[in-house]
């Protein structure tokens, strides 16, 4: 028994305790998010009465405030006046308010307001939490630290989906899910306030924080390697957005017979379970490759997954099997993508501009979700043939992503060679 326990512990990365606390806080917060993330589109379309396009539009609008939140977060994180911890606390407060607004929303205006607030809270959250992880790690340890915090996210989402599906199947009370989500953000605030210290130690080592916000952002935006990465990262975030916003309605309305909320819940529980099981092992395996090569592996999985999802809508007798297979492949694609992308940007960033670099990384998510949900919502309002071809079009776009990643990998390796010669 002791030998088996030691073998298990070997698989766990040895990290700063604050990262473990942050991962637990994220697990609690994402449990609340799991209550609503996959059920909100179904609720607002099938019970509130909004169209798929309107729901997709409101979800996309959330990224406008998200862009503002990410800009503020990048600047606040690198500021000695605010820092990472303060930014995380504010994001938790705003996200809680947003969840309560969505919990009472009964028309398009209220849905838009709730999503705008939620976008702002999420926009503040991601650069700050990614910067905390980067501050407390180095090298290959960083990739596993990002994987561990994502593991907390995925376990939380799975728990939220399980209990959310239970509430819906027994009571049909979708609004209660938003209230629980708001409470989870309040709990997350308490964890950050009580247990997380400010991690930025570069304030006294550089004069960069004395520059204006615009000058620091301009310095980051002149990094051509970062900008090349931004292009492909936006593509990846468009892909991720389809899982959250488009797939639940696709499974509900376009597969043979239409899946019930209980079946959809089970599918996404399986999706999250695969993410939980494979996140640390796959991240550790991908450590042998460069970050760009790991992202190429993820891109190939995205392409295969989207082809299977398109096939799901046409499979009359095996729709559930195909949906399970497609979601499983997409889960592995996300597992390969998220730690590698954050680690790549953290490695590119100067220590004194880490918050801004990671805010630019997070802006890709804002732009991807600004494009993805409205695009998916529009597709679902078209004929079934267009809907099926939509997934095939996403699969073909992977070829572009692979070309960009090959160029990015070559560029990063050349930069490392130049830096070695200079040192």
PDB file of C-alpha atoms in Angstrom, residues 239-422:
ATOM      1  CA  UNK A 239     -12.260  25.955 -31.380  1.00  0.00           C
ATOM      2  CA  UNK A 240     -12.610  25.826 -27.579  1.00  0.00           C
ATOM      3  CA  UNK A 241     -15.616  28.171 -27.709  1.00  0.00           C
ATOM      4  CA  UNK A 242     -17.485  25.721 -29.925  1.00  0.00           C
ATOM      5  CA  UNK A 243     -17.340  23.081 -27.191  1.00  0.00           C
ATOM      6  CA  UNK A 244     -18.852  25.404 -24.604  1.00  0.00           C
ATOM      7  CA  UNK A 245     -21.421  27.304 -26.652  1.00  0.00           C
ATOM      8  CA  UNK A 246     -22.280  25.413 -29.845  1.00  0.00           C
ATOM      9  CA  UNK A 247     -21.976  21.694 -29.109  1.00  0.00           C
ATOM     10  CA  UNK A 248     -24.723  21.482 -26.418  1.00  0.00           C
ATOM     11  CA  UNK A 249     -27.322  22.939 -28.811  1.00  0.00           C
ATOM     12  CA  UNK A 250     -25.950  20.871 -31.692  1.00  0.00           C
ATOM     13  CA  UNK A 251     -26.424  17.690 -29.673  1.00  0.00           C
ATOM     14  CA  UNK A 252     -29.872  18.833 -28.537  1.00  0.00           C
ATOM     15  CA  UNK A 253     -31.259  19.901 -31.913  1.00  0.00           C
ATOM     16  CA  UNK A 254     -29.267  18.326 -34.773  1.00  0.00           C
ATOM     17  CA  UNK A 255     -28.379  14.737 -33.926  1.00  0.00           C
ATOM     18  CA  UNK A 256     -30.820  11.970 -34.717  1.00  0.00           C
ATOM     19  CA  UNK A 257     -33.710  12.249 -32.243  1.00  0.00           C
ATOM     20  CA  UNK A 258     -31.978  14.988 -30.245  1.00  0.00           C
ATOM     21  CA  UNK A 259     -30.130  14.217 -27.023  1.00  0.00           C
ATOM     22  CA  UNK A 260     -31.925  14.943 -23.737  1.00  0.00           C
ATOM     23  CA  UNK A 261     -30.358  17.272 -21.137  1.00  0.00           C
ATOM     24  CA  UNK A 262     -29.436  14.187 -19.103  1.00  0.00           C
ATOM     25  CA  UNK A 263     -27.544  12.607 -22.010  1.00  0.00           C
ATOM     26  CA  UNK A 264     -25.809  15.898 -22.827  1.00  0.00           C
ATOM     27  CA  UNK A 265     -24.823  16.206 -19.178  1.00  0.00           C
ATOM     28  CA  UNK A 266     -23.383  12.693 -19.254  1.00  0.00           C
ATOM     29  CA  UNK A 267     -21.429  13.422 -22.432  1.00  0.00           C
ATOM     30  CA  UNK A 268     -19.778  16.497 -20.967  1.00  0.00           C
ATOM     31  CA  UNK A 269     -19.087  14.735 -17.693  1.00  0.00           C
ATOM     32  CA  UNK A 270     -17.225  12.150 -19.762  1.00  0.00           C
ATOM     33  CA  UNK A 271     -15.439  14.936 -21.628  1.00  0.00           C
ATOM     34  CA  UNK A 272     -14.279  16.500 -18.377  1.00  0.00           C
ATOM     35  CA  UNK A 273     -13.355  13.127 -16.892  1.00  0.00           C
ATOM     36  CA  UNK A 274     -11.006  12.482 -19.812  1.00  0.00           C
ATOM     37  CA  UNK A 275      -9.480  15.919 -19.267  1.00  0.00           C
ATOM     38  CA  UNK A 276      -8.929  15.145 -15.586  1.00  0.00           C
ATOM     39  CA  UNK A 277      -7.431  11.691 -16.176  1.00  0.00           C
ATOM     40  CA  UNK A 278      -5.051  12.654 -18.966  1.00  0.00           C
ATOM     41  CA  UNK A 279      -4.083  16.231 -18.062  1.00  0.00           C
ATOM     42  CA  UNK A 280      -1.002  15.571 -15.924  1.00  0.00           C
ATOM     43  CA  UNK A 281       0.276  12.462 -17.787  1.00  0.00           C
ATOM     44  CA  UNK A 282      -0.149  14.044 -21.229  1.00  0.00           C
ATOM     45  CA  UNK A 283       1.391  17.348 -20.107  1.00  0.00           C
ATOM     46  CA  UNK A 284       4.386  15.475 -18.704  1.00  0.00           C
ATOM     47  CA  UNK A 285       4.742  13.451 -21.926  1.00  0.00           C
ATOM     48  CA  UNK A 286       4.595  16.627 -24.043  1.00  0.00           C
ATOM     49  CA  UNK A 287       7.463  18.115 -21.996  1.00  0.00           C
ATOM     50  CA  UNK A 288       9.853  16.246 -24.303  1.00  0.00           C
ATOM     51  CA  UNK A 289       8.737  18.476 -27.187  1.00  0.00           C
ATOM     52  CA  UNK A 290       8.885  22.227 -27.701  1.00  0.00           C
ATOM     53  CA  UNK A 291       5.765  24.209 -26.839  1.00  0.00           C
ATOM     54  CA  UNK A 292       4.987  24.824 -30.526  1.00  0.00           C
ATOM     55  CA  UNK A 293       5.302  21.105 -31.295  1.00  0.00           C
ATOM     56  CA  UNK A 294       2.941  20.307 -28.415  1.00  0.00           C
ATOM     57  CA  UNK A 295       0.447  22.770 -29.878  1.00  0.00           C
ATOM     58  CA  UNK A 296       0.788  21.072 -33.292  1.00  0.00           C
ATOM     59  CA  UNK A 297      -0.120  17.758 -31.657  1.00  0.00           C
ATOM     60  CA  UNK A 298      -3.184  19.459 -30.190  1.00  0.00           C
ATOM     61  CA  UNK A 299      -4.117  20.907 -33.589  1.00  0.00           C
ATOM     62  CA  UNK A 300      -4.152  17.466 -35.189  1.00  0.00           C
ATOM     63  CA  UNK A 301      -6.503  16.232 -32.471  1.00  0.00           C
ATOM     64  CA  UNK A 302      -8.815  19.215 -33.051  1.00  0.00           C
ATOM     65  CA  UNK A 303      -9.063  18.323 -36.729  1.00  0.00           C
ATOM     66  CA  UNK A 304      -9.923  14.679 -36.089  1.00  0.00           C
ATOM     67  CA  UNK A 305     -12.383  15.618 -33.341  1.00  0.00           C
ATOM     68  CA  UNK A 306     -14.307  18.061 -35.532  1.00  0.00           C
ATOM     69  CA  UNK A 307     -14.613  15.466 -38.305  1.00  0.00           C
ATOM     70  CA  UNK A 308     -16.126  12.986 -35.844  1.00  0.00           C
ATOM     71  CA  UNK A 309     -18.519  15.667 -34.524  1.00  0.00           C
ATOM     72  CA  UNK A 310     -19.721  16.373 -38.083  1.00  0.00           C
ATOM     73  CA  UNK A 311     -20.231  12.642 -38.579  1.00  0.00           C
ATOM     74  CA  UNK A 312     -22.275  12.510 -35.371  1.00  0.00           C
ATOM     75  CA  UNK A 313     -25.063  14.568 -36.949  1.00  0.00           C
ATOM     76  CA  UNK A 314     -25.259  12.213 -39.908  1.00  0.00           C
ATOM     77  CA  UNK A 315     -24.967   8.939 -37.988  1.00  0.00           C
ATOM     78  CA  UNK A 316     -28.490   7.645 -37.595  1.00  0.00           C
ATOM     79  CA  UNK A 317     -27.704   4.584 -35.506  1.00  0.00           C
ATOM     80  CA  UNK A 318     -24.518   5.438 -33.668  1.00  0.00           C
ATOM     81  CA  UNK A 319     -24.906   9.119 -32.788  1.00  0.00           C
ATOM     82  CA  UNK A 320     -24.222   8.640 -29.083  1.00  0.00           C
ATOM     83  CA  UNK A 321     -21.089   6.563 -29.715  1.00  0.00           C
ATOM     84  CA  UNK A 322     -19.778   9.116 -32.216  1.00  0.00           C
ATOM     85  CA  UNK A 323     -20.575  12.029 -29.885  1.00  0.00           C
ATOM     86  CA  UNK A 324     -18.673  10.308 -27.070  1.00  0.00           C
ATOM     87  CA  UNK A 325     -15.704   9.602 -29.341  1.00  0.00           C
ATOM     88  CA  UNK A 326     -15.667  13.144 -30.765  1.00  0.00           C
ATOM     89  CA  UNK A 327     -15.826  14.787 -27.349  1.00  0.00           C
ATOM     90  CA  UNK A 328     -13.120  12.462 -26.050  1.00  0.00           C
ATOM     91  CA  UNK A 329     -10.764  13.490 -28.854  1.00  0.00           C
ATOM     92  CA  UNK A 330     -11.566  17.174 -28.311  1.00  0.00           C
ATOM     93  CA  UNK A 331     -10.861  16.743 -24.579  1.00  0.00           C
ATOM     94  CA  UNK A 332      -7.361  15.476 -25.410  1.00  0.00           C
ATOM     95  CA  UNK A 333      -6.919  18.399 -27.817  1.00  0.00           C
ATOM     96  CA  UNK A 334      -7.693  20.876 -25.027  1.00  0.00           C
ATOM     97  CA  UNK A 335      -5.397  19.004 -22.630  1.00  0.00           C
ATOM     98  CA  UNK A 336      -2.532  19.331 -25.117  1.00  0.00           C
ATOM     99  CA  UNK A 337      -3.290  22.991 -25.786  1.00  0.00           C
ATOM    100  CA  UNK A 338      -3.842  24.830 -22.501  1.00  0.00           C
ATOM    101  CA  UNK A 339      -0.635  24.181 -20.494  1.00  0.00           C
ATOM    102  CA  UNK A 340       1.629  24.496 -23.544  1.00  0.00           C
ATOM    103  CA  UNK A 341       0.113  27.815 -24.634  1.00  0.00           C
ATOM    104  CA  UNK A 342       0.467  29.475 -21.225  1.00  0.00           C
ATOM    105  CA  UNK A 343       4.008  28.133 -20.764  1.00  0.00           C
ATOM    106  CA  UNK A 344       5.039  29.404 -24.201  1.00  0.00           C
ATOM    107  CA  UNK A 345       3.952  32.955 -23.408  1.00  0.00           C
ATOM    108  CA  UNK A 346       5.440  32.879 -19.898  1.00  0.00           C
ATOM    109  CA  UNK A 347       8.774  31.812 -21.417  1.00  0.00           C
ATOM    110  CA  UNK A 348       8.640  34.614 -24.007  1.00  0.00           C
ATOM    111  CA  UNK A 349       7.796  37.311 -21.457  1.00  0.00           C
ATOM    112  CA  UNK A 350      10.375  39.477 -19.659  1.00  0.00           C
ATOM    113  CA  UNK A 351       9.844  39.150 -15.903  1.00  0.00           C
ATOM    114  CA  UNK A 352       8.794  42.782 -15.532  1.00  0.00           C
ATOM    115  CA  UNK A 353       6.156  42.528 -18.297  1.00  0.00           C
ATOM    116  CA  UNK A 354       4.815  39.070 -17.466  1.00  0.00           C
ATOM    117  CA  UNK A 355       1.357  40.341 -16.579  1.00  0.00           C
ATOM    118  CA  UNK A 356       0.980  42.183 -19.878  1.00  0.00           C
ATOM    119  CA  UNK A 357       2.284  39.261 -21.963  1.00  0.00           C
ATOM    120  CA  UNK A 358      -0.135  36.891 -20.259  1.00  0.00           C
ATOM    121  CA  UNK A 359      -2.908  39.469 -20.666  1.00  0.00           C
ATOM    122  CA  UNK A 360      -2.242  39.425 -24.423  1.00  0.00           C
ATOM    123  CA  UNK A 361      -2.458  35.632 -24.261  1.00  0.00           C
ATOM    124  CA  UNK A 362      -5.787  35.983 -22.456  1.00  0.00           C
ATOM    125  CA  UNK A 363      -6.974  38.557 -25.023  1.00  0.00           C
ATOM    126  CA  UNK A 364      -6.822  35.762 -27.566  1.00  0.00           C
ATOM    127  CA  UNK A 365      -9.545  34.027 -25.569  1.00  0.00           C
ATOM    128  CA  UNK A 366     -11.637  37.192 -25.603  1.00  0.00           C
ATOM    129  CA  UNK A 367     -11.283  37.536 -29.361  1.00  0.00           C
ATOM    130  CA  UNK A 368     -11.860  33.811 -29.930  1.00  0.00           C
ATOM    131  CA  UNK A 369     -15.042  33.894 -27.859  1.00  0.00           C
ATOM    132  CA  UNK A 370     -16.107  37.101 -29.599  1.00  0.00           C
ATOM    133  CA  UNK A 371     -15.907  35.221 -32.912  1.00  0.00           C
ATOM    134  CA  UNK A 372     -16.791  31.655 -31.920  1.00  0.00           C
ATOM    135  CA  UNK A 373     -20.237  31.739 -30.220  1.00  0.00           C
ATOM    136  CA  UNK A 374     -21.848  34.122 -32.754  1.00  0.00           C
ATOM    137  CA  UNK A 375     -20.363  32.067 -35.597  1.00  0.00           C
ATOM    138  CA  UNK A 376     -21.620  28.824 -34.080  1.00  0.00           C
ATOM    139  CA  UNK A 377     -25.011  30.352 -33.270  1.00  0.00           C
ATOM    140  CA  UNK A 378     -25.366  31.576 -36.850  1.00  0.00           C
ATOM    141  CA  UNK A 379     -24.465  28.114 -38.183  1.00  0.00           C
ATOM    142  CA  UNK A 380     -27.085  26.427 -35.971  1.00  0.00           C
ATOM    143  CA  UNK A 381     -29.784  28.726 -37.383  1.00  0.00           C
ATOM    144  CA  UNK A 382     -29.026  27.457 -40.915  1.00  0.00           C
ATOM    145  CA  UNK A 383     -29.942  24.241 -42.738  1.00  0.00           C
ATOM    146  CA  UNK A 384     -28.630  20.909 -41.373  1.00  0.00           C
ATOM    147  CA  UNK A 385     -26.268  20.616 -44.342  1.00  0.00           C
ATOM    148  CA  UNK A 386     -24.585  23.916 -43.467  1.00  0.00           C
ATOM    149  CA  UNK A 387     -24.382  22.869 -39.822  1.00  0.00           C
ATOM    150  CA  UNK A 388     -22.555  19.637 -40.678  1.00  0.00           C
ATOM    151  CA  UNK A 389     -20.215  21.404 -43.108  1.00  0.00           C
ATOM    152  CA  UNK A 390     -19.450  23.978 -40.409  1.00  0.00           C
ATOM    153  CA  UNK A 391     -17.596  21.315 -38.403  1.00  0.00           C
ATOM    154  CA  UNK A 392     -15.738  20.126 -41.497  1.00  0.00           C
ATOM    155  CA  UNK A 393     -14.675  23.718 -42.206  1.00  0.00           C
ATOM    156  CA  UNK A 394     -13.209  23.976 -38.717  1.00  0.00           C
ATOM    157  CA  UNK A 395     -11.302  20.755 -39.344  1.00  0.00           C
ATOM    158  CA  UNK A 396      -9.799  22.094 -42.581  1.00  0.00           C
ATOM    159  CA  UNK A 397      -8.659  25.274 -40.841  1.00  0.00           C
ATOM    160  CA  UNK A 398      -6.248  23.120 -38.809  1.00  0.00           C
ATOM    161  CA  UNK A 399      -3.931  23.063 -41.848  1.00  0.00           C
ATOM    162  CA  UNK A 400      -3.412  26.828 -41.469  1.00  0.00           C
ATOM    163  CA  UNK A 401      -2.707  26.444 -37.753  1.00  0.00           C
ATOM    164  CA  UNK A 402      -0.065  23.775 -38.439  1.00  0.00           C
ATOM    165  CA  UNK A 403       1.765  26.015 -40.916  1.00  0.00           C
ATOM    166  CA  UNK A 404       1.814  28.926 -38.430  1.00  0.00           C
ATOM    167  CA  UNK A 405       3.059  26.671 -35.631  1.00  0.00           C
ATOM    168  CA  UNK A 406       5.876  25.305 -37.790  1.00  0.00           C
ATOM    169  CA  UNK A 407       7.030  28.876 -38.479  1.00  0.00           C
ATOM    170  CA  UNK A 408       6.672  29.783 -34.797  1.00  0.00           C
ATOM    171  CA  UNK A 409       8.753  26.810 -33.667  1.00  0.00           C
ATOM    172  CA  UNK A 410      11.548  27.694 -36.100  1.00  0.00           C
ATOM    173  CA  UNK A 411      11.529  31.321 -34.949  1.00  0.00           C
ATOM    174  CA  UNK A 412      11.720  30.468 -31.234  1.00  0.00           C
ATOM    175  CA  UNK A 413      14.606  28.045 -31.800  1.00  0.00           C
ATOM    176  CA  UNK A 414      16.533  30.706 -33.760  1.00  0.00           C
ATOM    177  CA  UNK A 415      15.973  33.224 -30.956  1.00  0.00           C
ATOM    178  CA  UNK A 416      17.339  30.744 -28.402  1.00  0.00           C
ATOM    179  CA  UNK A 417      20.432  30.172 -30.537  1.00  0.00           C
ATOM    180  CA  UNK A 418      21.036  33.925 -30.803  1.00  0.00           C
ATOM    181  CA  UNK A 419      20.618  34.361 -27.036  1.00  0.00           C
ATOM    182  CA  UNK A 420      23.106  31.559 -26.345  1.00  0.00           C
ATOM    183  CA  UNK A 421      25.710  33.177 -28.607  1.00  0.00           C
ATOM    184  CA  UNK A 422      25.200  36.573 -26.942  1.00  0.00           C
TER     185      UNK A 422
END
